[in-house]
Coordinates of C-alpha atoms and ligand atoms in Angstrom, one line a residue:
X1 CA -14.1 -22.3 -61.0
X2 CA -15.0 -24.8 -58.2
X3 CA -17.0 -27.9 -59.0
X4 CA -18.6 -30.0 -56.2
X5 CA -18.8 -33.8 -56.2
X6 CA -21.8 -34.8 -54.2
X7 CA -24.1 -37.8 -53.7
X8 CA -25.2 -40.6 -51.6
X9 CA -22.5 -42.2 -49.6
X10 CA -20.5 -45.0 -51.2
X11 CA -21.4 -44.3 -54.8
X12 CA -17.9 -43.5 -55.9
X13 CA -17.5 -39.8 -55.4
X14 CA -13.9 -40.0 -54.1
X15 CA -13.0 -42.5 -56.9
X16 CA -14.5 -40.0 -59.4
X17 CA -12.5 -37.2 -57.7
X18 CA -9.2 -39.3 -57.8
X19 CA -9.8 -40.2 -61.4
X20 CA -10.6 -36.7 -62.5
X21 CA -7.7 -35.0 -60.8
X22 CA -5.1 -36.7 -62.9
X23 CA -2.9 -36.9 -59.8
X24 CA -0.3 -38.9 -61.7
X25 CA -0.1 -36.3 -64.5
X26 CA 1.5 -33.4 -62.8
X27 CA 2.6 -32.8 -59.2
X28 CA 4.5 -29.6 -58.5
X29 CA 4.8 -26.7 -56.1
X30 CA 2.7 -24.2 -57.9
X31 CA -1.0 -23.0 -58.0
X32 CA -3.7 -25.5 -58.7
X33 CA -1.8 -28.6 -57.3
X34 CA -3.8 -30.5 -54.6
X35 CA -4.8 -28.2 -51.7
X36 CA -6.2 -30.7 -49.2
X37 CA -7.3 -34.3 -49.3
X38 CA -10.8 -33.4 -50.7
X39 CA -9.8 -30.5 -53.0
X40 CA -7.9 -31.1 -56.2
X41 CA -7.5 -30.0 -59.7
X42 CA -9.2 -31.6 -62.6
X43 CA -9.1 -30.5 -66.3
X44 CA -11.6 -29.7 -68.9
X45 CA -10.7 -30.0 -72.6
X46 CA -10.7 -26.9 -74.7
X47 CA -9.7 -26.7 -78.4
X48 CA -6.4 -24.8 -78.5
X49 CA -5.9 -22.4 -81.5
X50 CA -2.2 -23.4 -81.6
X51 CA -2.6 -26.2 -84.1
X52 CA -4.7 -24.1 -86.5
X53 CA -2.3 -21.2 -86.2
X54 CA 0.8 -23.4 -86.5
X55 CA 2.4 -22.1 -83.3
X56 CA 3.8 -23.9 -80.3
X57 CA 1.8 -22.8 -77.2
X58 CA 3.3 -22.6 -73.7
X59 CA 0.5 -23.1 -71.1
X60 CA 1.1 -21.5 -67.7
X61 CA -1.3 -24.0 -66.1
X62 CA -2.5 -27.4 -67.4
X63 CA -1.2 -28.7 -70.6
X64 CA -1.8 -28.9 -74.3
X65 CA -1.7 -32.3 -76.0
X66 CA -2.0 -32.3 -79.8
X67 CA -4.1 -29.2 -79.8
X68 CA -6.3 -30.3 -76.8
X69 CA -5.8 -27.9 -74.0
X70 CA -6.4 -29.4 -70.6
X71 CA -7.6 -26.5 -68.6
X72 CA -7.7 -26.6 -64.8
X73 CA -10.8 -26.4 -62.7
X74 CA -11.0 -27.1 -59.0
X75 CA -12.9 -30.1 -57.7
X76 CA -14.3 -30.6 -54.3
X77 CA -15.1 -34.1 -53.1
X78 CA -17.6 -33.8 -50.2
X79 CA -18.8 -36.4 -47.7
X80 CA -21.7 -38.6 -48.7
X81 CA -25.4 -38.2 -47.8
X82 CA -27.8 -40.6 -46.3
X83 CA -31.6 -40.1 -46.0
X84 CA -32.3 -37.8 -43.0
X85 CA -29.0 -36.0 -43.2
X86 CA -30.8 -32.7 -42.6
X87 CA -31.9 -34.2 -39.3
X88 CA -28.3 -35.1 -38.5
X89 CA -28.3 -38.7 -39.7
X90 CA -25.0 -40.0 -41.0
X91 CA -22.5 -37.2 -41.1
X92 CA -25.4 -34.7 -41.1
X93 CA -25.3 -32.0 -43.7
X94 CA -22.9 -29.4 -42.3
X95 CA -20.6 -30.2 -45.2
X96 CA -23.2 -28.9 -47.6
X97 CA -21.8 -25.5 -46.5
X98 CA -18.7 -26.5 -48.6
X99 CA -21.0 -27.2 -51.6
X100 CA -22.3 -23.7 -51.7
X101 CA -18.9 -22.4 -52.8
X102 CA -19.3 -24.5 -55.9
X103 CA -20.4 -23.0 -59.2
X104 CA -22.0 -26.4 -60.1
X105 CA -21.9 -30.0 -59.0
X106 CA -21.5 -33.5 -60.3
X107 CA -24.2 -35.6 -58.6
X108 CA -22.7 -39.1 -58.5
X109 CA -25.2 -42.0 -58.3
X110 CA -24.6 -45.7 -58.2
X111 CA -26.0 -46.8 -61.6
X112 CA -25.4 -50.5 -60.8
X113 CA -27.8 -50.3 -57.9
X114 CA -25.5 -52.0 -55.5
X115 CA -25.7 -49.7 -52.5
X116 CA -28.6 -49.2 -50.2
X117 CA -29.9 -45.7 -49.3
X118 CA -27.6 -45.9 -46.3
X119 CA -24.6 -46.8 -48.5
X120 CA -24.4 -50.5 -47.5
X121 CA -23.2 -52.8 -50.2
X122 CA -26.1 -54.7 -51.8
X123 CA -26.8 -57.2 -54.6
X124 CA -26.4 -55.3 -57.9
X125 CA -29.7 -54.1 -59.3
X126 CA -31.3 -53.8 -55.9
X127 CA -31.6 -50.0 -55.7
X128 CA -32.6 -47.9 -58.7
X129 CA -30.2 -44.9 -59.2
X130 CA -33.1 -42.4 -59.5
X131 CA -33.4 -42.9 -55.7
X132 CA -29.9 -41.6 -55.3
X133 CA -30.9 -38.5 -57.3
X134 CA -34.0 -37.9 -55.3
X135 CA -32.2 -38.4 -52.0
X136 CA -29.7 -35.7 -52.8
X137 CA -32.4 -33.4 -54.2
X138 CA -34.5 -33.8 -51.0
X139 CA -31.6 -33.2 -48.7
X140 CA -30.5 -30.1 -50.6
X141 CA -34.1 -28.8 -50.5
X142 CA -34.2 -29.2 -46.7
X143 CA -30.9 -27.5 -46.4
X144 CA -32.2 -24.5 -48.5
X145 CA -35.4 -24.6 -46.5
X146 CA -33.4 -24.3 -43.3
X147 CA -31.9 -21.1 -44.7
X148 CA -35.2 -19.8 -45.9
X149 CA -36.6 -20.5 -42.4
X150 CA -34.1 -18.0 -40.9
X151 CA -35.5 -15.3 -43.1
X152 CA -39.0 -16.3 -42.2
X153 CA -38.4 -15.2 -38.5
X154 CA -37.8 -11.7 -39.7
X155 CA -40.5 -11.8 -42.3
X156 CA -43.2 -13.0 -39.9
X157 CA -42.1 -10.3 -37.3
X158 CA -42.2 -7.5 -39.8
X159 CA -44.3 -8.5 -42.8
X160 CA -43.0 -7.0 -46.0
X161 CA -45.0 -4.2 -47.7
X162 CA -44.2 -5.2 -51.2
X163 CA -43.1 -8.2 -53.4
X164 CA -39.7 -6.4 -53.9
X165 CA -39.2 -6.0 -50.2
X166 CA -40.0 -9.7 -49.6
X167 CA -37.6 -10.8 -52.4
X168 CA -34.9 -8.6 -51.0
X169 CA -35.1 -10.1 -47.5
X170 CA -35.0 -13.6 -48.9
X171 CA -32.2 -12.8 -51.4
X172 CA -30.1 -11.3 -48.6
X173 CA -30.5 -14.4 -46.4
X174 CA -29.7 -16.7 -49.3
X175 CA -26.8 -14.7 -50.8
X176 CA -24.4 -17.4 -49.6
X177 CA -26.0 -19.6 -52.2
X178 CA -25.5 -17.0 -54.9
X179 CA -29.3 -16.4 -54.9
X180 CA -30.3 -13.0 -56.1
X181 CA -33.7 -11.2 -56.2
X182 CA -34.5 -12.4 -59.7
X183 CA -34.0 -16.0 -58.7
X184 CA -36.3 -15.5 -55.6
X185 CA -39.0 -14.0 -57.9
X186 CA -38.6 -16.9 -60.4
X187 CA -38.7 -19.6 -57.7
X188 CA -41.9 -18.1 -56.2
X189 CA -43.5 -18.0 -59.6
X190 CA -42.5 -21.6 -60.3
X191 CA -43.9 -22.7 -57.0
X192 CA -47.0 -20.6 -57.6
X193 CA -46.6 -18.7 -54.4
X194 CA -47.4 -15.1 -53.5
X195 CA -44.3 -13.3 -52.2
X196 CA -46.3 -10.5 -50.8
X197 CA -48.0 -13.0 -48.4
X198 CA -44.7 -14.6 -47.5
X199 CA -45.3 -14.0 -43.8
X200 CA -48.2 -16.5 -44.0
X201 CA -46.3 -19.3 -45.8
X202 CA -46.6 -22.6 -44.1
X203 CA -44.1 -25.4 -44.1
X204 CA -45.3 -26.9 -47.4
X205 CA -45.0 -23.5 -49.1
X206 CA -41.5 -23.1 -47.8
X207 CA -40.6 -26.5 -49.1
X208 CA -42.1 -25.8 -52.5
X209 CA -40.3 -22.5 -52.7
X210 CA -37.0 -24.2 -51.6
X211 CA -37.5 -26.9 -54.2
X212 CA -37.9 -24.4 -57.0
X213 CA -34.9 -22.4 -55.8
X214 CA -32.7 -25.4 -55.5
X215 CA -33.5 -26.3 -59.1
X216 CA -32.6 -22.8 -60.2
X217 CA -29.5 -22.2 -58.2
X218 CA -27.7 -25.5 -58.0
X219 CA -26.8 -26.6 -61.5
X220 CA -25.9 -30.3 -61.6
X221 CA -25.0 -33.1 -64.0
X222 CA -25.7 -36.7 -63.0
X223 CA -22.8 -39.1 -63.2
X224 CA -24.3 -42.6 -63.5
X225 CA -21.2 -44.2 -62.0
X226 CA -20.2 -47.9 -61.8
X227 CA -21.4 -48.1 -65.4
X228 CA -18.9 -50.9 -65.9
X229 CA -21.2 -53.3 -64.0
X230 CA -23.7 -55.3 -66.1
X231 CA -26.6 -54.3 -63.9
X232 CA -25.9 -50.6 -64.8
X233 CA -27.0 -50.7 -68.5
X234 CA -30.7 -50.9 -68.1
X235 CA -30.6 -48.6 -65.1
X236 CA -28.9 -45.9 -67.2
X237 CA -31.4 -46.2 -70.0
X238 CA -34.2 -45.7 -67.5
X239 CA -32.5 -43.0 -65.6
X240 CA -31.9 -41.0 -68.8
X241 CA -35.5 -41.1 -69.8
X242 CA -36.7 -40.3 -66.3
X243 CA -34.3 -37.3 -66.0
X244 CA -34.9 -36.0 -69.5
X245 CA -35.3 -32.2 -69.3
X246 CA -34.1 -32.1 -65.7
X247 CA -30.5 -33.4 -65.8
X248 CA -27.9 -34.5 -68.3
X249 CA -27.0 -38.1 -67.3
X250 CA -23.5 -39.1 -68.2
X251 CA -22.6 -42.8 -67.7
X252 CA -19.3 -43.0 -65.9
X253 CA -16.8 -45.6 -64.7
X254 CA -14.5 -43.8 -62.3
X255 CA -12.8 -47.1 -61.6
X256 CA -12.0 -47.6 -65.4
X257 CA -10.7 -44.0 -65.7
X258 CA -8.4 -44.7 -62.7
X259 CA -7.1 -47.9 -64.3
X260 CA -6.4 -46.1 -67.6
X261 CA -4.7 -43.1 -66.0
X262 CA -2.5 -45.4 -63.9
X263 CA -1.5 -47.5 -66.9
X264 CA -0.8 -44.3 -68.9
X265 CA 1.3 -42.8 -66.1
X266 CA 3.3 -46.1 -66.0
X267 CA 3.9 -45.8 -69.7
X268 CA 2.0 -49.0 -70.4
X269 CA -0.6 -47.4 -72.7
X270 CA -1.2 -44.3 -74.7
X271 CA -4.4 -42.8 -73.4
X272 CA -5.8 -39.3 -73.5
X273 CA -8.4 -38.6 -70.8
X274 CA -11.8 -38.5 -72.4
X275 CA -10.8 -40.7 -75.4
X276 CA -12.8 -43.6 -76.7
X277 CA -9.8 -45.9 -76.9
X278 CA -6.3 -46.5 -75.7
X279 CA -3.2 -48.1 -77.3
X280 CA -1.1 -50.7 -75.5
X281 CA 2.5 -49.6 -76.0
X282 CA 4.2 -52.9 -75.2
X283 CA 2.2 -56.0 -74.6
X284 CA 5.2 -57.8 -73.0
X285 CA 5.4 -55.3 -70.1
X286 CA 1.8 -56.0 -69.0
X287 CA 1.2 -58.5 -66.1
X288 CA -1.7 -60.9 -66.8
X289 CA -3.8 -58.9 -64.2
X290 CA -3.1 -55.6 -66.0
X291 CA -3.9 -57.1 -69.4
X292 CA -7.2 -58.5 -68.0
X293 CA -8.1 -55.2 -66.4
X294 CA -7.5 -53.2 -69.6
X295 CA -9.4 -55.7 -71.6
X296 CA -12.4 -55.4 -69.3
X297 CA -12.3 -51.6 -69.5
X298 CA -12.4 -51.8 -73.2
X299 CA -15.2 -54.4 -73.3
X300 CA -17.4 -53.2 -70.4
X301 CA -16.9 -49.4 -70.7
X302 CA -15.3 -48.0 -73.8
X303 CA -17.1 -50.3 -76.3
X304 CA -20.4 -49.7 -74.6
X305 CA -20.4 -46.0 -73.7
X306 CA -17.6 -44.6 -75.9
X307 CA -15.5 -43.3 -73.0
X308 CA -15.2 -43.6 -69.2
X309 CA -17.4 -40.5 -68.9
X310 CA -15.3 -38.7 -66.3
X311 CA -14.1 -36.0 -68.7
X312 CA -17.5 -35.8 -70.3
X313 CA -19.4 -35.3 -67.0
X314 CA -17.1 -32.4 -66.1
X315 CA -17.3 -30.8 -69.5
X316 CA -21.0 -31.3 -69.8
X317 CA -21.4 -29.4 -66.5
X318 CA -18.9 -26.6 -67.4
X319 CA -19.8 -26.0 -71.0
X320 CA -23.4 -27.3 -71.6
X321 CA -25.1 -26.7 -68.3
X322 CA -23.2 -23.7 -66.9
X323 CA -22.5 -22.3 -70.4
X324 CA -18.9 -21.2 -69.6
X325 CA -16.7 -20.2 -72.6
X326 CA -12.9 -20.4 -73.0
X327 CA -11.0 -17.3 -74.0
X328 CA -7.2 -16.8 -74.5
X329 CA -6.0 -13.5 -73.3
X330 CA -2.6 -12.3 -74.8
X331 CA -0.6 -9.1 -74.3
X332 CA 1.4 -9.2 -77.5
X333 CA -1.0 -9.7 -80.4
X334 CA 1.8 -10.2 -83.0
X335 CA 3.4 -13.0 -81.0
X336 CA 0.2 -14.2 -79.4
X337 CA 2.1 -14.1 -76.1
X338 CA 2.3 -12.5 -72.7
X339 CA 5.1 -10.0 -71.8
X340 CA 7.6 -12.8 -71.2
X341 CA 7.0 -14.3 -74.6
X342 CA 4.8 -17.3 -73.5
X343 CA 2.6 -18.1 -76.4
X344 CA -1.1 -18.5 -75.6
X345 CA -0.2 -18.7 -71.9
X346 CA -3.7 -18.9 -70.4
X347 CA -7.2 -20.1 -70.9
X348 CA -9.9 -18.2 -68.9
X349 CA -13.2 -20.0 -68.4
X350 CA -15.8 -17.2 -68.4
X351 CA -19.5 -17.3 -67.5
X352 CA -22.0 -17.1 -70.4
X353 CA -22.7 -13.3 -70.2
X354 CA -19.1 -12.3 -69.5
X355 CA -17.9 -9.3 -71.5
X356 CA -14.4 -8.0 -72.4
X357 CA -14.6 -5.7 -69.3
X358 CA -15.3 -8.7 -67.1
X359 CA -12.3 -10.5 -68.7
X360 CA -10.1 -7.5 -67.9
X361 CA -11.2 -7.6 -64.3
X362 CA -10.7 -11.4 -64.2
X363 CA -7.1 -10.9 -65.3
X364 CA -6.5 -8.1 -62.7
X365 CA -8.6 -5.5 -61.1
X366 CA -6.1 -2.8 -62.2
X367 CA -6.5 -3.9 -65.8
X368 CA -10.3 -3.8 -65.3
X369 CA -10.1 -0.3 -63.9
X370 CA -7.9 1.0 -66.8
X371 CA -9.8 -0.9 -69.5
X372 CA -9.9 1.0 -72.8
X373 CA -11.1 -1.6 -75.3
X374 CA -10.5 -5.2 -76.4
X375 CA -9.4 -6.8 -79.7
X376 CA -10.3 -10.1 -81.1
X377 CA -6.7 -10.9 -82.3
X378 CA -7.5 -13.5 -84.9
X379 CA -10.4 -11.7 -86.5
X380 CA -8.6 -8.4 -86.1
X381 CA -11.7 -6.6 -84.9
X382 CA -12.5 -4.6 -81.9
X383 CA -14.9 -6.4 -79.5
X384 CA -17.9 -4.5 -78.1
X385 CA -16.9 -3.9 -74.5
X386 CA -20.2 -4.8 -73.0
X387 CA -21.3 -7.6 -75.2
X388 CA -20.6 -11.3 -74.4
X389 CA -17.2 -12.5 -75.3
X390 CA -17.0 -14.9 -78.3
X391 CA -16.2 -18.5 -77.3
X392 CA -12.6 -19.6 -78.1
X393 CA -11.4 -16.1 -79.0
X394 CA -7.8 -14.8 -78.5
X395 CA -8.3 -11.5 -76.9
X396 CA -6.0 -8.5 -76.2
X397 CA -7.1 -6.1 -73.6
X398 CA -6.0 -2.5 -74.3
X399 CA -5.6 -0.5 -71.1
X400 CA -5.0 3.2 -70.5
X401 CA -1.4 3.7 -69.6
Ligands
LIG501 N1 -17.4 -51.2 -60.3 C1 -17.1 -49.9 -59.9 N2 -16.9 -49.6 -58.6 C2 -16.6 -48.3 -58.3 C3 -16.6 -47.3 -59.2 N3 -16.3 -46.1 -58.6 C4 -16.2 -46.5 -57.3 N4 -16.4 -47.8 -57.1 C5 -16.3 -48.5 -55.8 O1 -17.3 -47.9 -55.0 C6 -16.9 -47.9 -53.6 C7 -17.0 -46.6 -53.0 O2 -16.1 -45.7 -53.6 P1 -15.8 -44.3 -53.0 O3 -15.1 -43.5 -54.1 O4 -15.1 -44.4 -51.7 O5 -17.3 -43.7 -52.7 P2 -17.7 -42.3 -52.1 O6 -19.0 -41.9 -52.7 O7 -16.6 -41.3 -52.0 O8 -18.0 -42.8 -50.6 P3 -18.1 -41.9 -49.2 O9 -17.0 -41.0 -49.2 O10 -18.0 -43.0 -48.2 O11 -19.5 -41.3 -49.3 C8 -15.4 -48.5 -53.7 O12 -15.4 -49.8 -53.4 C9 -15.0 -48.2 -55.1 O13 -14.0 -49.1 -55.5 C10 -16.8 -47.7 -60.6 O14 -16.7 -46.8 -61.5 N5 -17.1 -49.0 -60.9
LIG502 MG1 -15.6 -40.3 -50.5

């Protein structure tokens, strides 16, 4: 799964990315280590059945700490937006092409209000963060509209004879955004537009349609970043009520998460990403500056919001918004292991409707093709092959030999 990190310029996207990717935790020559400067590996927390079962798991990727399985997801930090990006302002919006690879995105905003729409530093509290949300929404809408416009050339030349035909032409043009016919139909309905008359749509209709489509096809969570700054508190309250029903808003302090991860990797504190507290291991090893920074993180972030929010933003997107579920495939149901004896080696994050057959294909196309049935190992029952997988299940796929 690829998660995009998008937003106005200078709001802390790269800091969020650095903090989330636990770069200090694990660096090695194997899959899911950093691929290029803007692509990295973050982790979402999943409850591992190892503790409950009293076994020692052996994760192939990520790690398991006291029954919390840190499961890898890829993160893509993209360049920032400024108003008019669709007209080429700033860095333009070519990089949005990267974003379409993402299953969902973290929309980072400056909750402290200390950056102008163009990303210039400003007095805290000067710019309400809802403006940062609207800026990204609008730029994405124009980007979608530019793709819709390409289909319009064809639709105007040869007007479709039916709604289905119109939906098909638009879905084909928009397939790069994972748009299918049903989302086209839904977006047209939401925008109260007649698809049969698509050839007559004016610019406003195209924008309304694109707005509805963006809302449907680009799932996002808002990270209200720089939450550590005093000016952020009231902004976050307002943002939450303004965005209710549209976006989950998670207060984040990417900077605080970085401080904690760094102190943890240096052995100064015991801190589990996502936790509400940390423990100083040896006060005498802290410099006065480090002690002051840790104190500020506790006072300004953890005591106010309960966490730095970085883990929560990722997990809210993956589990609450996208509805993904973790499953633990094993080959040997007695040992809960793979063929080499690795206990609970993998966690697969599967989309909401994914079935045992989908899991088999996700493991390997050959396993998918030779799928016979699947067993819920802990409940000792056969799973219906075409029903959604139960979340958190340990699953054995039985294939034809
Ligand atoms: N107080 C505070 N400052 C932060 C936080 N996160 C980022 N910053 C600061 O915000 C500024 C911009 O951070 P970046 O991570 O470079 O922002 P960006 O969104 O990636 O910027 P562009 O790539 O230029 O679009 C830097 O000065 C960071 O130190 C935070 O959580 N709290
Ligand atoms: Mg950046």
